[in-house]
Amino acid sequence: ASTLAAAAQQSGRYFGTAVAANKLGDSTYVGILNREFDMVTAENEMKMDATEPNQGQFSYGNADRIVNQARNQGKRVRGHALAWHSQQPGWMQNMSGTALRNAMLNHVTQVATYYRGKIYAWDVVNEAYADGSSGGRRDSNLQRTGNDWIEAAFRAARAADPNAKLCYNDYNTDNWSHAKTQGVYRMVQDFKSRGVPIDCVGFQAHFNSGNPVPSNYHTTLQNFANLGVDVQITELDIEGSGSTQAQQYQGVVQACLAVTRCTGITVWGIRDTDSWRASGTPLLFDGSGNKKAAYNSVLSVL
Ligand code: XIL
């Protein structure tokens, strides 16, 4: 196959990218998007601050531009993200207790209902575990509403969009020996044992020299899959260049391909100049839209 999407489809998987609504007028960007990818994640446009800027007033213009562009091109969409401690609208940031819990649940219900039937998988909850050695939850206004806030969000999402896959998504959960990975694993294990509706776990996979691709990545993905959930690589980028970067990308793709329930890979942007990383060259296309060594290494192994 000669594109990332077509190559991924050979094994029943997808290859996606994050998309920014304000770049949909850039013909180089859209050309690569339409050619190479078959799954789209809105980089910011479906987050809580974008979709509910004022409490009870929902705003879907930029999200719809991305969803409609993708669906018109026959691509699927990952919904990102219904509940998160970050990128909350101002009105939510200082809320607490029952009022915040209800506002969060209403947000999940409203947004998932609006897009019902159009989303392959929702990141229902994003980044709820703490970094470091605790293996516990991240402190946040949402966490302070009670430890059951995550399962409440998943139940609300299932009720609103019963056919979408419901995912938990996080970063630094790639290394099997890290406490954060173990904490998320125990939560998924608990949800499955109690019938809390969860279908998938997303691994953001933002890698750099301080946070390299772990040698046990395949083990991590397989252990989660063995709990009875799909796994996906949801926000892949790897700092670096040349053959070193290309090999690291290849390792991530091979880890996914080796796990039957690893259903797809999404990179967090198209060209290096589209990356959220202020400096660096972490993506598969250079600033001019040319394929990098990392692109060729990924395509060759898919
Ligand atoms: C990032 C976007 O790429 C930036 O444009 C924005 O300023 C901040 O958020 N984890 C996530 C993504 O789940 O939503 C984040 O996206 C990157 C880290």
mmCIF file of C-alpha atoms and ligand atoms in Angstrom:
data_model
loop_
_atom_site.group_PDB
_atom_site.id
_atom_site.type_symbol
_atom_site.label_atom_id
_atom_site.label_comp_id
_atom_site.label_asym_id
_atom_site.label_seq_id
_atom_site.Cartn_x
_atom_site.Cartn_y
_atom_site.Cartn_z
ATOM 1 C CA ALA A 1 0.000 0.000 0.000
ATOM 2 C CA SER A 2 1.159 3.526 -0.679
ATOM 3 C CA THR A 3 -0.534 5.485 2.114
ATOM 4 C CA LEU A 4 -0.618 5.116 5.894
ATOM 5 C CA ALA A 5 -4.370 4.495 5.932
ATOM 6 C CA ALA A 6 -4.310 1.899 3.156
ATOM 7 C CA ALA A 7 -1.381 0.134 4.796
ATOM 8 C CA ALA A 8 -3.090 0.065 8.201
ATOM 9 C CA GLN A 9 -6.307 -1.219 6.605
ATOM 10 C CA GLN A 10 -4.452 -4.316 5.395
ATOM 11 C CA SER A 11 -4.577 -5.565 8.989
ATOM 12 C CA GLY A 12 -7.980 -4.067 9.789
ATOM 13 C CA ARG A 13 -6.500 -1.095 11.610
ATOM 14 C CA TYR A 14 -6.702 2.666 11.099
ATOM 15 C CA PHE A 15 -4.071 5.378 10.888
ATOM 16 C CA GLY A 16 -5.207 8.760 12.129
ATOM 17 C CA THR A 17 -4.061 12.274 12.875
ATOM 18 C CA ALA A 18 -5.042 15.234 15.003
ATOM 19 C CA VAL A 19 -6.650 18.008 12.934
ATOM 20 C CA ALA A 20 -6.971 21.734 13.704
ATOM 21 C CA ALA A 21 -10.027 23.492 12.265
ATOM 22 C CA ASN A 22 -8.052 26.637 11.437
ATOM 23 C CA LYS A 23 -5.819 24.661 9.041
ATOM 24 C CA LEU A 24 -8.622 23.257 6.891
ATOM 25 C CA GLY A 25 -7.992 26.071 4.402
ATOM 26 C CA ASP A 26 -4.339 25.045 3.943
ATOM 27 C CA SER A 27 -4.261 22.996 0.745
ATOM 28 C CA THR A 28 -0.977 21.249 1.527
ATOM 29 C CA TYR A 29 -2.316 20.235 4.935
ATOM 30 C CA VAL A 30 -5.680 19.059 3.603
ATOM 31 C CA GLY A 31 -4.001 17.265 0.716
ATOM 32 C CA ILE A 32 -1.920 15.143 3.077
ATOM 33 C CA LEU A 33 -4.868 14.671 5.432
ATOM 34 C CA ASN A 34 -7.155 13.382 2.713
ATOM 35 C CA ARG A 35 -4.491 11.159 1.171
ATOM 36 C CA GLU A 36 -2.842 9.531 4.168
ATOM 37 C CA PHE A 37 -5.261 9.224 7.093
ATOM 38 C CA ASP A 38 -8.568 7.464 7.750
ATOM 39 C CA MET A 39 -9.223 8.581 11.351
ATOM 40 C CA VAL A 40 -9.393 12.127 12.674
ATOM 41 C CA THR A 41 -9.163 13.583 16.188
ATOM 42 C CA ALA A 42 -9.967 17.260 16.766
ATOM 43 C CA GLU A 43 -6.817 18.702 18.321
ATOM 44 C CA ASN A 44 -8.732 21.170 20.545
ATOM 45 C CA GLU A 45 -12.200 21.735 19.106
ATOM 46 C CA MET A 46 -14.128 19.060 21.021
ATOM 47 C CA LYS A 47 -12.655 19.864 24.425
ATOM 48 C CA MET A 48 -14.845 21.181 27.230
ATOM 49 C CA ASP A 49 -13.821 24.838 26.830
ATOM 50 C CA ALA A 50 -14.539 24.731 23.084
ATOM 51 C CA THR A 51 -17.902 22.948 23.206
ATOM 52 C CA GLU A 52 -19.429 24.589 26.314
ATOM 53 C CA PRO A 53 -17.868 28.063 26.591
ATOM 54 C CA ASN A 54 -20.752 29.274 28.757
ATOM 55 C CA GLN A 55 -22.590 26.911 31.070
ATOM 56 C CA GLY A 56 -25.491 25.349 29.230
ATOM 57 C CA GLN A 57 -24.573 27.045 25.926
ATOM 58 C CA PHE A 58 -22.963 24.626 23.528
ATOM 59 C CA SER A 59 -20.800 25.607 20.579
ATOM 60 C CA TYR A 60 -20.014 23.062 17.882
ATOM 61 C CA GLY A 61 -18.938 25.159 14.895
ATOM 62 C CA ASN A 62 -15.247 24.306 14.769
ATOM 63 C CA ALA A 63 -15.804 20.728 15.890
ATOM 64 C CA ASP A 64 -18.415 20.290 13.158
ATOM 65 C CA ARG A 65 -16.004 21.617 10.523
ATOM 66 C CA ILE A 66 -13.576 18.849 11.454
ATOM 67 C CA VAL A 67 -16.212 16.116 11.815
ATOM 68 C CA ASN A 68 -17.917 17.015 8.522
ATOM 69 C CA GLN A 69 -14.650 17.278 6.592
ATOM 70 C CA ALA A 70 -13.597 13.876 7.889
ATOM 71 C CA ARG A 71 -16.919 12.154 7.282
ATOM 72 C CA ASN A 72 -17.281 13.668 3.801
ATOM 73 C CA GLN A 73 -13.950 12.048 2.990
ATOM 74 C CA GLY A 74 -15.055 8.693 4.415
ATOM 75 C CA LYS A 75 -12.900 8.985 7.501
ATOM 76 C CA ARG A 76 -13.910 8.093 11.031
ATOM 77 C CA VAL A 77 -13.622 10.373 14.064
ATOM 78 C CA ARG A 78 -12.268 9.915 17.576
ATOM 79 C CA GLY A 79 -14.027 12.200 20.043
ATOM 80 C CA HIS A 80 -11.583 14.016 22.325
ATOM 81 C CA ALA A 81 -12.369 14.604 25.172
ATOM 82 C CA LEU A 82 -15.557 14.661 27.243
ATOM 83 C CA ALA A 83 -14.117 15.135 30.760
ATOM 84 C CA TRP A 84 -10.651 16.409 31.676
ATOM 85 C CA HIS A 85 -9.035 18.535 34.386
ATOM 86 C CA SER A 86 -7.418 20.701 31.680
ATOM 87 C CA GLN A 87 -8.905 23.019 29.049
ATOM 88 C CA GLN A 88 -12.044 23.453 31.106
ATOM 89 C CA PRO A 89 -14.109 26.568 30.398
ATOM 90 C CA GLY A 90 -13.587 29.377 32.894
ATOM 91 C CA TRP A 91 -16.997 28.896 34.470
ATOM 92 C CA MET A 92 -16.133 25.293 35.353
ATOM 93 C CA GLN A 93 -12.625 25.822 36.681
ATOM 94 C CA ASN A 94 -13.660 27.054 40.104
ATOM 95 C CA MET A 95 -16.724 24.851 40.512
ATOM 96 C CA SER A 96 -16.827 22.040 43.048
ATOM 97 C CA GLY A 97 -19.011 19.440 44.684
ATOM 98 C CA THR A 98 -22.432 18.452 43.415
ATOM 99 C CA ALA A 99 -22.693 21.457 41.117
ATOM 100 C CA LEU A 100 -19.479 20.487 39.311
ATOM 101 C CA ARG A 101 -20.408 16.801 39.202
ATOM 102 C CA ASN A 102 -23.748 17.640 37.618
ATOM 103 C CA ALA A 103 -22.182 20.126 35.202
ATOM 104 C CA MET A 104 -19.630 17.523 34.115
ATOM 105 C CA LEU A 105 -22.285 14.850 33.631
ATOM 106 C CA ASN A 106 -24.508 17.255 31.709
ATOM 107 C CA HIS A 107 -21.563 18.130 29.474
ATOM 108 C CA VAL A 108 -20.851 14.464 28.762
ATOM 109 C CA THR A 109 -24.516 13.808 28.024
ATOM 110 C CA GLN A 110 -25.028 16.845 25.802
ATOM 111 C CA VAL A 111 -21.890 16.484 23.686
ATOM 112 C CA ALA A 112 -22.159 12.712 23.283
ATOM 113 C CA THR A 113 -25.841 13.080 22.372
ATOM 114 C CA TYR A 114 -25.123 15.798 19.808
ATOM 115 C CA TYR A 115 -22.591 13.552 18.042
ATOM 116 C CA ARG A 116 -24.451 10.269 18.615
ATOM 117 C CA GLY A 117 -23.676 7.784 15.871
ATOM 118 C CA LYS A 118 -20.840 9.836 14.358
ATOM 119 C CA ILE A 119 -17.962 8.960 16.676
ATOM 120 C CA TYR A 120 -15.938 5.754 16.518
ATOM 121 C CA ALA A 121 -14.529 6.136 20.014
ATOM 122 C CA TRP A 122 -14.795 8.770 22.717
ATOM 123 C CA ASP A 123 -12.004 9.700 25.066
ATOM 124 C CA VAL A 124 -14.556 9.891 27.876
ATOM 125 C CA VAL A 125 -11.990 10.773 30.529
ATOM 126 C CA ASN A 126 -8.516 12.124 29.828
ATOM 127 C CA GLU A 127 -5.452 12.172 32.112
ATOM 128 C CA ALA A 128 -7.051 11.334 35.464
ATOM 129 C CA TYR A 129 -4.016 9.585 36.984
ATOM 130 C CA ALA A 130 -1.113 11.233 38.791
ATOM 131 C CA ASP A 131 2.458 11.262 37.581
ATOM 132 C CA GLY A 132 5.128 9.912 39.880
ATOM 133 C CA SER A 133 5.195 6.877 42.105
ATOM 134 C CA SER A 134 1.772 6.962 43.786
ATOM 135 C CA GLY A 135 -0.189 5.076 41.146
ATOM 136 C CA GLY A 136 -3.208 7.054 42.315
ATOM 137 C CA ARG A 137 -5.564 9.623 40.930
ATOM 138 C CA ARG A 138 -4.492 13.097 39.895
ATOM 139 C CA ASP A 139 -5.840 15.796 42.186
ATOM 140 C CA SER A 140 -8.331 17.989 40.300
ATOM 141 C CA ASN A 141 -11.646 19.690 40.811
ATOM 142 C CA LEU A 142 -13.294 16.674 39.161
ATOM 143 C CA GLN A 143 -11.473 14.187 41.393
ATOM 144 C CA ARG A 144 -12.554 16.163 44.451
ATOM 145 C CA THR A 145 -16.201 15.510 43.531
ATOM 146 C CA GLY A 146 -15.580 11.877 44.511
ATOM 147 C CA ASN A 147 -13.541 8.923 43.317
ATOM 148 C CA ASP A 148 -16.493 7.598 41.329
ATOM 149 C CA TRP A 149 -16.479 10.552 38.917
ATOM 150 C CA ILE A 150 -14.796 8.525 36.177
ATOM 151 C CA GLU A 151 -17.304 5.704 36.193
ATOM 152 C CA ALA A 152 -20.154 8.223 36.374
ATOM 153 C CA ALA A 153 -18.789 9.877 33.224
ATOM 154 C CA PHE A 154 -18.550 6.520 31.429
ATOM 155 C CA ARG A 155 -22.121 5.583 32.361
ATOM 156 C CA ALA A 156 -23.406 8.945 31.110
ATOM 157 C CA ALA A 157 -21.498 8.552 27.829
ATOM 158 C CA ARG A 158 -22.860 5.042 27.264
ATOM 159 C CA ALA A 159 -26.417 6.212 27.832
ATOM 160 C CA ALA A 160 -25.965 9.110 25.385
ATOM 161 C CA ASP A 161 -24.124 7.282 22.560
ATOM 162 C CA PRO A 162 -24.597 3.532 23.044
ATOM 163 C CA ASN A 163 -22.706 2.446 19.906
ATOM 164 C CA ALA A 164 -19.536 4.484 20.385
ATOM 165 C CA LYS A 165 -16.525 2.839 21.955
ATOM 166 C CA LEU A 166 -15.737 4.469 25.285
ATOM 167 C CA CYS A 167 -12.069 4.978 26.126
ATOM 168 C CA TYR A 168 -9.911 6.091 29.009
ATOM 169 C CA ASN A 169 -6.935 8.090 27.631
ATOM 170 C CA ASP A 170 -3.674 9.071 29.350
ATOM 171 C CA TYR A 171 0.059 9.765 28.924
ATOM 172 C CA ASN A 172 3.120 8.165 30.528
ATOM 173 C CA THR A 173 1.240 4.914 30.751
ATOM 174 C CA ASP A 174 3.448 3.234 28.154
ATOM 175 C CA ASN A 175 6.028 1.662 30.462
ATOM 176 C CA TRP A 176 4.583 -1.391 32.170
ATOM 177 C CA SER A 177 6.746 -0.910 35.276
ATOM 178 C CA HIS A 178 5.562 2.654 35.981
ATOM 179 C CA ALA A 179 3.189 3.171 38.901
ATOM 180 C CA LYS A 180 0.886 5.295 36.735
ATOM 181 C CA THR A 181 0.496 2.453 34.233
ATOM 182 C CA GLN A 182 -0.334 0.076 37.069
ATOM 183 C CA GLY A 183 -2.867 2.491 38.527
ATOM 184 C CA VAL A 184 -4.747 2.820 35.239
ATOM 185 C CA TYR A 185 -4.548 -0.957 34.746
ATOM 186 C CA ARG A 186 -6.177 -1.563 38.132
ATOM 187 C CA MET A 187 -8.943 0.911 37.328
ATOM 188 C CA VAL A 188 -9.735 -0.816 34.029
ATOM 189 C CA GLN A 189 -9.616 -4.205 35.743
ATOM 190 C CA ASP A 190 -12.036 -2.919 38.388
ATOM 191 C CA PHE A 191 -14.374 -1.394 35.773
ATOM 192 C CA LYS A 192 -14.488 -4.636 33.801
ATOM 193 C CA SER A 193 -15.147 -6.691 36.952
ATOM 194 C CA ARG A 194 -18.035 -4.435 38.004
ATOM 195 C CA GLY A 195 -19.595 -3.893 34.592
ATOM 196 C CA VAL A 196 -18.708 -0.205 34.284
ATOM 197 C CA PRO A 197 -18.949 0.470 30.529
ATOM 198 C CA ILE A 198 -15.398 0.810 29.185
ATOM 199 C CA ASP A 199 -14.310 -0.479 25.768
ATOM 200 C CA CYS A 200 -10.830 0.865 25.168
ATOM 201 C CA VAL A 201 -7.713 2.470 26.583
ATOM 202 C CA GLY A 202 -5.851 5.183 24.696
ATOM 203 C CA PHE A 203 -2.107 5.635 25.056
ATOM 204 C CA GLN A 204 -1.145 9.189 24.133
ATOM 205 C CA ALA A 205 2.462 8.208 23.365
ATOM 206 C CA HIS A 206 4.216 11.580 23.460
ATOM 207 C CA PHE A 207 7.853 10.486 23.443
ATOM 208 C CA ASN A 208 11.148 12.346 23.797
ATOM 209 C CA SER A 209 14.621 11.678 25.132
ATOM 210 C CA GLY A 210 13.443 12.001 28.734
ATOM 211 C CA ASN A 211 10.456 9.767 28.055
ATOM 212 C CA PRO A 212 11.594 7.265 25.431
ATOM 213 C CA VAL A 213 9.587 4.466 23.846
ATOM 214 C CA PRO A 214 9.837 1.716 26.483
ATOM 215 C CA SER A 215 11.244 -1.671 25.528
ATOM 216 C CA ASN A 216 8.245 -3.289 27.238
ATOM 217 C CA TYR A 217 5.661 -1.358 25.197
ATOM 218 C CA HIS A 218 4.221 -4.493 23.645
ATOM 219 C CA THR A 219 3.815 -6.008 27.123
ATOM 220 C CA THR A 220 1.871 -2.963 28.280
ATOM 221 C CA LEU A 221 -0.486 -2.977 25.306
ATOM 222 C CA GLN A 222 -1.014 -6.747 25.523
ATOM 223 C CA ASN A 223 -1.689 -6.714 29.274
ATOM 224 C CA PHE A 224 -4.371 -4.050 28.873
ATOM 225 C CA ALA A 225 -5.894 -5.888 25.910
ATOM 226 C CA ASN A 226 -6.022 -9.027 28.042
ATOM 227 C CA LEU A 227 -8.445 -7.214 30.364
ATOM 228 C CA GLY A 228 -10.965 -7.296 27.504
ATOM 229 C CA VAL A 229 -10.563 -3.788 26.069
ATOM 230 C CA ASP A 230 -9.275 -2.490 22.760
ATOM 231 C CA VAL A 231 -6.143 -0.381 22.932
ATOM 232 C CA GLN A 232 -5.164 2.484 20.671
ATOM 233 C CA ILE A 233 -2.174 4.775 20.313
ATOM 234 C CA THR A 234 -3.922 8.112 20.337
ATOM 235 C CA GLU A 235 -1.498 11.070 20.185
ATOM 236 C CA LEU A 236 1.793 9.727 18.904
ATOM 237 C CA ASP A 237 4.753 12.027 18.439
ATOM 238 C CA ILE A 238 8.456 11.310 18.954
ATOM 239 C CA GLU A 239 11.048 14.063 19.276
ATOM 240 C CA GLY A 240 14.155 13.581 17.168
ATOM 241 C CA SER A 241 15.116 13.180 13.548
ATOM 242 C CA GLY A 242 16.601 10.872 10.957
ATOM 243 C CA SER A 243 17.086 7.158 11.416
ATOM 244 C CA THR A 244 16.889 7.263 15.226
ATOM 245 C CA GLN A 245 13.423 8.769 15.103
ATOM 246 C CA ALA A 246 12.435 6.456 12.263
ATOM 247 C CA GLN A 247 13.414 3.384 14.283
ATOM 248 C CA GLN A 248 11.465 4.586 17.315
ATOM 249 C CA TYR A 249 8.362 5.142 15.227
ATOM 250 C CA GLN A 250 8.780 1.684 13.774
ATOM 251 C CA GLY A 251 9.003 0.192 17.254
ATOM 252 C CA VAL A 252 5.724 1.798 18.311
ATOM 253 C CA VAL A 253 3.933 0.575 15.182
ATOM 254 C CA GLN A 254 5.320 -2.945 15.615
ATOM 255 C CA ALA A 255 4.176 -3.017 19.250
ATOM 256 C CA CYS A 256 0.634 -2.184 18.129
ATOM 257 C CA LEU A 257 0.662 -4.651 15.234
ATOM 258 C CA ALA A 258 1.706 -7.431 17.616
ATOM 259 C CA VAL A 259 -1.460 -6.950 19.708
ATOM 260 C CA THR A 260 -4.657 -8.144 18.038
ATOM 261 C CA ARG A 261 -6.762 -5.673 20.000
ATOM 262 C CA CYS A 262 -4.543 -2.693 19.156
ATOM 263 C CA THR A 263 -6.965 -1.292 16.603
ATOM 264 C CA GLY A 264 -5.202 1.832 15.389
ATOM 265 C CA ILE A 265 -2.611 4.548 15.679
ATOM 266 C CA THR A 266 -3.095 8.324 15.602
ATOM 267 C CA VAL A 267 -0.241 10.830 15.264
ATOM 268 C CA TRP A 268 -0.685 14.210 16.960
ATOM 269 C CA GLY A 269 -0.477 16.386 13.875
ATOM 270 C CA ILE A 270 0.590 16.195 10.240
ATOM 271 C CA ARG A 271 3.709 18.320 9.585
ATOM 272 C CA ASP A 272 6.410 19.129 12.122
ATOM 273 C CA THR A 273 5.205 22.732 11.976
ATOM 274 C CA ASP A 274 1.712 21.612 13.003
ATOM 275 C CA SER A 275 2.963 20.024 16.223
ATOM 276 C CA TRP A 276 1.912 21.296 19.653
ATOM 277 C CA ARG A 277 5.572 20.970 20.603
ATOM 278 C CA ALA A 278 6.946 24.496 20.276
ATOM 279 C CA SER A 279 10.248 23.345 18.860
ATOM 280 C CA GLY A 280 11.427 20.079 17.454
ATOM 281 C CA THR A 281 10.467 17.797 14.622
ATOM 282 C CA PRO A 282 8.311 15.045 16.156
ATOM 283 C CA LEU A 283 5.965 14.133 13.273
ATOM 284 C CA LEU A 284 5.979 12.188 9.981
ATOM 285 C CA PHE A 285 6.038 15.106 7.500
ATOM 286 C CA ASP A 286 8.411 18.069 7.444
ATOM 287 C CA GLY A 287 7.248 21.665 7.437
ATOM 288 C CA SER A 288 6.870 21.609 3.657
ATOM 289 C CA GLY A 289 4.761 18.467 3.733
ATOM 290 C CA ASN A 290 7.502 16.119 2.534
ATOM 291 C CA LYS A 291 7.608 12.562 3.846
ATOM 292 C CA LYS A 292 10.347 12.050 6.427
ATOM 293 C CA ALA A 293 12.406 8.937 7.134
ATOM 294 C CA ALA A 294 9.983 8.262 9.973
ATOM 295 C CA TYR A 295 7.106 8.181 7.480
ATOM 296 C CA ASN A 296 8.861 5.644 5.280
ATOM 297 C CA SER A 297 9.763 3.441 8.247
ATOM 298 C CA VAL A 298 6.168 3.441 9.470
ATOM 299 C CA LEU A 299 4.746 2.692 6.027
ATOM 300 C CA SER A 300 7.205 -0.128 5.437
ATOM 301 C CA VAL A 301 6.213 -1.987 8.581
ATOM 302 C CA LEU A 302 2.425 -1.451 8.566
HETATM 303 C C1 XIL B 1 -2.803 19.852 23.107
HETATM 304 C C2 XIL B 1 -2.961 20.561 21.777
HETATM 305 O O1 XIL B 1 -2.191 19.887 20.816
HETATM 306 C C3 XIL B 1 -2.537 22.007 21.889
HETATM 307 O O2 XIL B 1 -2.857 22.711 20.701
HETATM 308 C C4 XIL B 1 -3.226 22.673 23.082
HETATM 309 O O3 XIL B 1 -2.694 23.976 23.249
HETATM 310 C C5 XIL B 1 -3.012 21.878 24.344
HETATM 311 O O4 XIL B 1 -3.475 20.552 24.133
HETATM 312 N N1 XIL B 1 -2.699 15.541 25.794
HETATM 313 C C6 XIL B 1 -3.932 15.634 25.192
HETATM 314 C C7 XIL B 1 -4.146 16.616 24.107
HETATM 315 O O5 XIL B 1 -4.821 14.827 25.497
HETATM 316 O O6 XIL B 1 -5.461 17.123 24.101
HETATM 317 C C8 XIL B 1 -3.159 17.731 24.172
HETATM 318 O O7 XIL B 1 -3.341 18.569 23.015
HETATM 319 C C9 XIL B 1 -1.751 17.209 24.258
HETATM 320 C C10 XIL B 1 -1.563 16.393 25.497
#
